[in-house]
Coordinates of C-alpha atoms in Angstrom, one line a residue:
M121 CA -90.1 147.7 1.1
L122 CA -87.4 150.4 1.6
D123 CA -85.1 151.1 -1.7
D124 CA -81.2 152.0 -1.0
A125 CA -81.8 155.8 -1.5
T126 CA -84.6 156.0 1.2
L127 CA -82.8 158.4 4.3
L128 CA -83.8 157.7 7.5
A129 CA -85.0 160.8 9.3
R130 CA -86.1 162.0 12.6
P131 CA -85.6 158.3 14.5
E132 CA -86.3 160.2 18.0
E133 CA -90.1 160.1 16.6
A134 CA -90.5 156.2 16.5
I135 CA -91.3 153.8 19.4
D136 CA -88.7 151.5 18.8
R137 CA -89.7 147.5 18.9
D138 CA -86.7 146.8 21.1
A139 CA -84.4 148.8 23.2
S140 CA -81.3 147.7 21.6
V141 CA -82.8 148.0 18.2
A142 CA -83.3 151.6 19.1
A143 CA -80.1 152.3 20.0
D144 CA -78.4 150.7 16.8
V145 CA -81.1 152.7 14.6
N146 CA -80.4 156.1 16.7
H147 CA -76.8 155.3 16.1
C148 CA -77.2 155.2 12.2
G149 CA -78.4 158.9 12.5
S150 CA -79.5 159.9 9.0
G151 CA -77.9 157.0 7.1
T152 CA -79.5 155.1 4.4
A153 CA -82.5 152.9 5.4
S154 CA -80.3 149.8 3.9
E155 CA -77.6 150.5 6.3
A156 CA -80.0 151.0 9.4
L157 CA -81.7 147.7 8.5
Q158 CA -78.4 145.9 8.6
V159 CA -77.6 147.0 12.0
A160 CA -80.9 146.1 13.1
S161 CA -80.9 142.9 11.6
T162 CA -78.1 142.0 13.7
A163 CA -79.3 142.8 17.0
P164 CA -81.2 140.6 19.6
G165 CA -84.7 140.2 19.8
E166 CA -88.2 139.9 17.9
V167 CA -90.0 142.2 16.2
R168 CA -93.7 142.0 18.0
P169 CA -97.0 143.0 16.0
R170 CA -98.6 146.3 17.4
I171 CA -102.1 146.3 18.1
L172 CA -104.5 149.2 18.8
Y173 CA -107.0 149.6 21.6
V174 CA -109.9 152.2 21.1
L175 CA -111.2 153.2 24.5
S176 CA -113.6 156.2 25.4
T177 CA -113.5 156.9 29.4
K178 CA -110.2 156.4 31.0
Q179 CA -111.6 155.3 34.3
G180 CA -114.2 152.3 35.0
G181 CA -114.2 148.6 34.3
T182 CA -113.2 148.7 30.6
P183 CA -110.2 150.9 30.9
Q184 CA -109.1 148.5 33.7
T185 CA -109.9 145.3 32.1
N186 CA -107.7 146.6 28.7
R187 CA -105.2 147.2 31.0
D188 CA -105.4 143.5 32.1
L189 CA -105.5 142.3 28.8
M190 CA -102.3 144.3 27.6
S191 CA -100.5 142.7 30.7
A192 CA -101.4 139.4 30.0
L193 CA -99.9 139.7 26.4
G194 CA -96.9 140.4 27.5
G195 CA -94.2 140.0 25.3
H196 CA -96.7 138.7 22.3
A197 CA -97.5 142.2 21.1
E198 CA -97.1 145.9 21.5
C199 CA -100.3 147.8 22.9
F200 CA -101.2 151.1 21.9
V201 CA -104.4 153.1 23.2
L202 CA -106.6 155.7 21.4
H203 CA -108.8 157.7 23.4
S204 CA -111.4 160.3 22.8
N205 CA -113.6 162.5 24.4
A206 CA -115.2 164.2 21.5
S207 CA -113.2 167.3 21.5
S208 CA -109.6 165.8 21.9
L209 CA -108.0 162.7 21.1
S210 CA -104.8 161.0 22.4
L211 CA -102.8 157.5 21.3
A212 CA -100.4 156.3 24.0
F213 CA -98.2 153.5 24.1
F214 CA -98.2 150.8 27.1
D215 CA -94.9 150.3 28.3
G216 CA -95.9 147.4 30.4
E217 CA -96.8 149.2 33.3
V218 CA -98.2 152.8 32.5
L219 CA -99.4 154.4 29.2
V220 CA -96.9 156.8 27.6
E221 CA -98.5 159.6 25.5
L222 CA -97.3 160.0 22.4
E223 CA -99.7 162.2 20.2
S224 CA -102.8 164.3 20.8
R225 CA -104.7 166.8 19.1
T226 CA -108.1 168.7 19.5
L227 CA -110.8 169.0 17.0
P228 CA -112.0 172.5 16.3
S229 CA -115.4 171.0 16.3
P230 CA -116.2 168.1 18.6
I231 CA -117.6 164.9 17.3
E232 CA -121.6 164.7 17.5
A233 CA -123.7 162.3 18.3
L234 CA -125.2 162.3 14.7
P235 CA -123.9 161.5 12.8
H236 CA -121.0 160.2 15.3
R237 CA -118.4 161.2 12.5
S238 CA -115.5 163.6 11.4
G239 CA -113.3 164.0 8.5
L240 CA -110.7 165.3 10.6
Y241 CA -110.5 162.7 13.3
D242 CA -110.3 160.1 10.3
E243 CA -107.3 161.8 8.7
W244 CA -105.3 162.2 12.1
V245 CA -106.1 158.7 13.1
M246 CA -105.1 157.4 9.5
E247 CA -101.8 159.3 10.0
W248 CA -101.2 157.7 13.5
L249 CA -101.9 154.3 12.2
L250 CA -99.2 154.6 9.5
R251 CA -96.6 156.4 11.8
H252 CA -96.9 154.1 14.7
A253 CA -96.9 150.9 12.2
I254 CA -100.4 149.6 13.9
E255 CA -101.4 146.3 12.7
L256 CA -104.9 145.4 14.2
V257 CA -107.3 147.6 15.6
H258 CA -109.4 146.7 18.8
V259 CA -112.3 148.5 19.2
R260 CA -113.3 148.4 22.8
H261 CA -115.8 151.3 23.2
I262 CA -116.3 153.5 20.4
A263 CA -118.3 156.4 22.4
W264 CA -117.1 159.6 21.4
H265 CA -114.8 158.5 18.5
S266 CA -115.6 158.9 14.7
L267 CA -117.3 155.5 13.3
G268 CA -115.0 156.6 10.4
L269 CA -112.1 154.9 12.4
I270 CA -113.3 151.7 11.0
D271 CA -113.1 153.0 7.1
A272 CA -109.7 154.5 8.2
A273 CA -108.2 151.1 9.1
K274 CA -110.0 149.3 6.3
M275 CA -108.3 151.4 3.6
L276 CA -105.1 150.6 5.6
G277 CA -105.6 146.9 5.2
L278 CA -106.0 146.4 8.8
P279 CA -108.1 143.6 11.0
V280 CA -110.9 145.4 13.2
I281 CA -112.2 143.5 16.2
F282 CA -115.2 145.1 17.9
S283 CA -116.0 144.3 21.5
F284 CA -119.3 144.8 23.1
H285 CA -119.1 145.7 26.9
D286 CA -122.7 147.4 27.1
F287 CA -125.3 147.9 24.5
Y288 CA -124.3 151.3 23.2
A289 CA -124.2 150.1 19.6
V290 CA -127.9 149.0 19.9
C291 CA -129.0 152.3 21.6
P292 CA -127.2 155.3 23.0
T293 CA -128.8 154.9 26.4
V294 CA -126.1 152.2 27.1
K295 CA -128.5 150.0 29.4
L296 CA -131.2 149.7 27.1
L297 CA -133.8 151.3 30.1
D298 CA -136.5 153.3 28.9
E299 CA -137.9 156.8 30.3
N300 CA -139.3 154.8 33.5
N301 CA -136.4 152.5 34.0
V302 CA -138.1 149.6 32.1
H303 CA -135.7 147.2 30.4
C304 CA -136.6 147.0 26.4
G305 CA -134.3 144.8 25.0
G306 CA -133.6 146.8 22.2
R307 CA -137.1 147.4 21.2
C308 CA -138.7 150.8 22.1
T309 CA -141.3 150.2 24.6
A310 CA -145.0 151.7 24.0
T311 CA -145.1 154.4 26.9
P312 CA -145.2 157.9 25.5
G313 CA -141.8 159.6 27.4
D314 CA -138.8 160.1 25.5
C315 CA -135.4 157.8 26.7
I316 CA -132.3 159.5 27.7
P317 CA -128.9 159.0 26.3
E318 CA -126.3 158.0 28.8
L319 CA -123.0 159.3 26.9
W320 CA -124.4 162.4 25.2
E321 CA -126.5 165.4 26.1
P322 CA -130.4 164.5 25.5
S323 CA -130.8 167.5 23.1
A324 CA -128.2 165.5 20.7
L325 CA -130.4 162.5 20.1
A326 CA -134.0 163.8 20.9
P327 CA -136.4 162.6 20.1
L328 CA -135.0 159.4 20.8
K329 CA -137.6 156.8 21.3
N330 CA -139.0 155.5 18.2
A331 CA -137.2 158.2 16.0
S332 CA -133.5 158.9 16.0
I333 CA -132.7 155.5 17.3
Y334 CA -133.3 154.4 13.8
R335 CA -131.1 156.5 12.4
W336 CA -128.6 155.4 15.2
R337 CA -129.0 151.7 14.3
D338 CA -128.3 152.1 10.9
M339 CA -125.1 153.7 10.8
F340 CA -123.8 151.2 13.7
E341 CA -125.3 148.2 11.7
D342 CA -123.2 149.7 8.7
M343 CA -120.1 150.2 10.6
L344 CA -120.0 146.8 12.5
S345 CA -120.6 145.1 9.0
R346 CA -117.2 146.4 8.0
C347 CA -115.3 144.7 11.1
D348 CA -113.8 141.5 11.1
A349 CA -114.7 139.9 14.1
F350 CA -116.7 140.6 17.4
V351 CA -116.1 139.9 21.0
T352 CA -118.4 140.1 24.1
T353 CA -118.7 138.3 27.6
S354 CA -121.5 136.5 28.2
V355 CA -123.8 134.2 25.8
R356 CA -127.2 136.2 26.8
A357 CA -125.4 139.3 26.0
K358 CA -124.4 138.1 22.3
A359 CA -127.9 136.5 21.8
L360 CA -129.4 140.0 22.5
L361 CA -126.8 141.7 20.3
E362 CA -127.7 139.1 17.7
S363 CA -131.4 139.8 18.1
S364 CA -130.4 143.8 17.1
F365 CA -128.1 143.1 14.4
P366 CA -129.4 139.7 12.9
F367 CA -125.9 139.5 10.6
L368 CA -123.8 139.1 13.6
A369 CA -125.0 135.5 13.9
S370 CA -123.4 134.4 10.6
R371 CA -119.8 136.5 11.6
Q372 CA -116.9 135.5 13.8
F373 CA -118.4 136.2 16.9
S374 CA -116.4 135.1 20.3
I375 CA -117.4 135.0 23.9
I376 CA -114.6 135.9 26.0
P377 CA -115.1 136.2 29.6
H378 CA -113.2 138.7 31.4
G379 CA -110.3 137.3 33.6
R380 CA -109.3 138.6 37.0
D381 CA -106.2 137.9 39.4
F382 CA -106.8 138.0 43.0
A383 CA -103.5 138.0 45.4
E384 CA -106.0 136.1 47.7
M385 CA -109.2 134.6 47.8
N386 CA -111.5 134.5 51.3
C387 CA -112.8 130.9 51.7
Q388 CA -115.1 131.3 54.5
T389 CA -118.5 133.0 54.8
A390 CA -119.3 134.4 57.8
A391 CA -122.0 132.2 60.1
L392 CA -125.0 133.8 60.9
A393 CA -125.5 133.3 64.6
E394 CA -128.8 132.9 66.3
G395 CA -130.9 136.2 67.0
E396 CA -128.2 138.0 65.0
P397 CA -129.3 140.3 61.7
L398 CA -128.5 139.2 58.5
R399 CA -125.6 141.4 57.1
L400 CA -126.3 141.9 53.5
L401 CA -123.6 143.6 51.5
V402 CA -124.4 145.4 48.0
P403 CA -120.8 146.7 46.1
G404 CA -120.1 148.9 43.6
G405 CA -121.3 152.5 42.4
I406 CA -125.1 152.3 43.5
S407 CA -127.2 154.2 40.9
I408 CA -130.6 153.7 39.9
A409 CA -129.5 151.1 37.0
K410 CA -127.8 149.4 39.8
G411 CA -130.8 148.8 41.5
G412 CA -130.7 151.9 43.8
K413 CA -134.3 152.6 44.1
F414 CA -134.8 148.8 44.5
L415 CA -132.4 149.0 47.3
E416 CA -134.2 152.0 48.8
E417 CA -137.3 150.2 49.1
L418 CA -135.8 147.4 50.5
A419 CA -134.1 149.2 53.3
R420 CA -137.5 150.9 54.0
N421 CA -139.2 148.1 54.5
T422 CA -136.7 146.2 57.1
R423 CA -135.7 146.9 60.4
P424 CA -131.7 147.2 61.1
E425 CA -132.1 144.3 63.9
T426 CA -133.3 141.8 61.4
L427 CA -131.6 142.7 58.0
E428 CA -128.0 144.9 58.3
I429 CA -127.4 146.2 55.0
H430 CA -124.1 147.4 53.8
V431 CA -122.6 149.4 50.8
L432 CA -119.2 149.1 49.8
G433 CA -118.9 151.8 47.3
T434 CA -120.7 155.0 46.3
V435 CA -124.3 156.2 45.9
A436 CA -125.7 158.3 43.3
E437 CA -127.3 161.6 44.2
E438 CA -130.8 160.6 43.0
I439 CA -131.0 157.3 45.6
S440 CA -131.7 158.6 49.1
L441 CA -130.8 155.5 51.4
P442 CA -132.0 155.2 55.1
R443 CA -129.9 156.4 57.8
H444 CA -129.4 152.8 59.2
V445 CA -127.9 151.6 55.8
H446 CA -124.0 151.5 56.4
V447 CA -122.2 153.1 53.5
H448 CA -118.4 152.4 53.6
G449 CA -117.3 154.5 50.3
P450 CA -115.4 153.7 47.5
Y451 CA -112.6 151.0 47.8
L452 CA -109.7 150.4 45.7
R453 CA -109.4 147.6 43.0
E454 CA -106.6 145.5 44.7
E455 CA -108.0 145.7 48.2
V456 CA -111.8 144.9 47.5
V457 CA -111.5 141.3 49.0
S458 CA -110.0 142.5 52.6
R459 CA -112.3 145.4 52.5
I460 CA -115.8 143.0 51.8
A461 CA -114.0 140.3 54.4
A462 CA -114.0 143.1 57.2
I463 CA -117.5 143.8 57.1
R464 CA -117.9 140.3 57.4
P465 CA -121.4 139.8 55.2
H466 CA -123.5 136.8 55.0
L467 CA -124.8 137.3 52.1
G468 CA -123.9 139.8 48.7
A469 CA -126.6 141.1 46.7
V470 CA -126.0 142.6 42.6
L471 CA -129.5 144.5 42.1
S472 CA -128.6 145.7 38.4
I473 CA -131.9 146.0 36.7
W474 CA -130.3 145.8 33.0
P475 CA -128.6 143.0 31.3
E476 CA -125.1 143.3 32.9
T477 CA -122.8 141.9 29.9
Y478 CA -120.5 140.7 32.7
C479 CA -120.0 142.2 36.2
H480 CA -116.9 142.7 38.0
T481 CA -118.8 143.1 41.5
L482 CA -120.4 139.7 41.3
T483 CA -116.7 138.5 40.6
E484 CA -115.4 140.4 43.4
L485 CA -118.1 138.9 45.7
W486 CA -117.0 135.5 44.9
A487 CA -113.5 136.0 45.3
A488 CA -114.3 137.4 49.1
G489 CA -116.5 134.4 49.2
V490 CA -119.7 135.7 49.6
P491 CA -122.9 133.9 48.2
V492 CA -125.0 136.3 46.0
V493 CA -128.5 136.9 45.7
A494 CA -129.7 138.6 42.2
F495 CA -131.9 139.0 39.4
D496 CA -132.4 136.6 36.8
I497 CA -131.3 139.2 34.1
G498 CA -128.3 139.5 31.6
A499 CA -125.0 137.8 32.6
V500 CA -125.4 137.9 36.2
G501 CA -128.3 135.7 35.7
E502 CA -126.4 133.6 33.6
R503 CA -123.5 133.2 35.8
I504 CA -125.5 132.6 39.0
E505 CA -127.2 130.0 37.1
E506 CA -124.3 128.2 35.8
S507 CA -122.0 128.4 39.0
G508 CA -125.0 127.8 41.7
A509 CA -123.1 130.2 44.1
G510 CA -126.0 132.1 44.6
W511 CA -129.9 132.8 44.2
L512 CA -131.9 134.4 41.4
V513 CA -135.1 135.9 42.6
P514 CA -138.0 137.9 41.1
M515 CA -137.2 141.5 40.7
S516 CA -139.4 142.8 43.5
V517 CA -138.8 143.8 47.0
E518 CA -141.7 141.2 48.1
A519 CA -139.9 138.7 46.6
M520 CA -136.7 139.7 48.0
L521 CA -138.0 139.8 51.8
D522 CA -139.6 136.3 51.3
F523 CA -136.3 134.9 50.2
L524 CA -134.4 136.4 53.1
H525 CA -136.7 135.4 55.5
R526 CA -136.9 131.9 54.3
L527 CA -133.0 131.7 54.0
R528 CA -132.5 132.2 57.6
S529 CA -134.6 129.2 58.5
Q530 CA -132.9 126.9 56.1
P531 CA -128.9 126.4 56.8
E532 CA -128.6 123.6 54.6
E533 CA -129.3 125.5 51.4
W534 CA -126.9 128.1 52.5
G535 CA -124.2 125.3 52.8
Q536 CA -124.9 123.8 49.4
V537 CA -124.6 126.8 47.9
N538 CA -121.2 127.6 50.1
A539 CA -119.9 124.5 48.7
R540 CA -120.6 125.7 45.1
L541 CA -119.1 128.9 45.9
A542 CA -115.6 127.2 46.8
A543 CA -115.7 125.1 43.6
W544 CA -116.1 128.5 41.4
Q545 CA -112.8 129.9 43.5
Q546 CA -111.2 126.8 42.5
L547 CA -112.1 127.0 38.9
A548 CA -111.3 130.9 39.0
R549 CA -107.9 130.2 40.0
R550 CA -107.2 128.0 37.1
E551 CA -109.6 129.4 34.5
H552 CA -110.5 132.9 35.0
T553 CA -107.1 134.5 35.3
C554 CA -106.1 137.5 33.2
R555 CA -103.9 135.1 31.4
V556 CA -106.4 132.9 30.5
M557 CA -108.1 135.7 29.3
G558 CA -105.1 137.1 27.0
D559 CA -104.6 133.5 25.7
A560 CA -108.3 133.5 24.4
Y561 CA -107.4 137.0 22.5
L562 CA -104.4 135.7 21.5
D563 CA -105.9 132.9 19.5
L564 CA -108.4 135.4 17.9
Y565 CA -105.7 138.0 17.1
E566 CA -103.9 134.6 15.5
S567 CA -106.7 134.2 13.3
L568 CA -106.9 137.8 12.1
L569 CA -103.1 138.3 12.1
P570 CA -100.5 135.7 11.1
A571 CA -97.5 137.6 12.3
L572 CA -98.4 136.8 15.7
R573 CA -98.1 133.2 14.9

């Protein structure tokens, strides 16, 4: 509540909730608050709740999916984004198309991996939460942010939702791969080497394995316990997270898959002609975690006249592919279906050796009408098993070669999988869109923020 003696000052600093209200409030100049409120109350439009999304990186799948979500929310909420790179932080407003920066500050001392906190960061963020009237905080990724962000929000009485797009909260390796690239499931393996954090310098957490990981897990469990609700994108990811943080099993924890809108879907896979090499397409940024070493070995154990391997995306420096592998380079998100169609693959492959929580490249291959072979791990295995739009093989080159050889001689099995893929495309057009994703998040937000109802 504002009393009649309160002056309306510096209105130009506000991000106004409605353009017509903005004009009238600015017209009031430095009049009393009651005068401004009287003018604003007669203006058309409605006040929309304000949601703050917390992100680390500005590029990649999570920021892009978050943009999809903000667009899907449309007129239901006003969306703000808080970024941090450990040294500087910025606040931006999403105007429906682009992010408009409102605030930015640089910390005199960067946030460190341990204790993952900064009192000055917390002070500045609390100031921004108040200044911009944020009503709900949704943490999409908390790397390089202060964990005190949650405390600041709770001190202001704000609900906090925490999303898990990877396993950063479980371990700073993010993907739960040990020093030998063996998936640990959140429990340190017995080998003597040390694991490497993905988003921090190794020295910041050394030694990590069977050492500072315990402090990491404790501080994240403490932070997560203060949040009001949780989200991830697959059943298997939820189960792994609950095995690391058992208290999550009794908390509000939603599974909301990523929505995706495609201007077009290609509905027909290229047919394999007699004597033609099998064209295998591997999309995305090919790193060790994405199966780069597996692909390297597979390519060295096949002849190009029988298996023609294509990579649509980038290849990490540590991956050395034979010259006969066709690398097509990076692609724009909106052109992925047409780029895949131009290669005319018979089969796609997702070779991740860590349990991805969703996998956009799997969605892109299916949208292009390409069945997929993968390992039965994480959300990739879960989604293929559920849809039947591909095959799951053991994680070995020998098993993959046996599968590829068998598949060539079984066109009826290929036809059955393609039929299931067509059924997935029909379902995706109805139930896996950005609008459906946005509606699911709105339901979650409404459970915590009555103003959205």
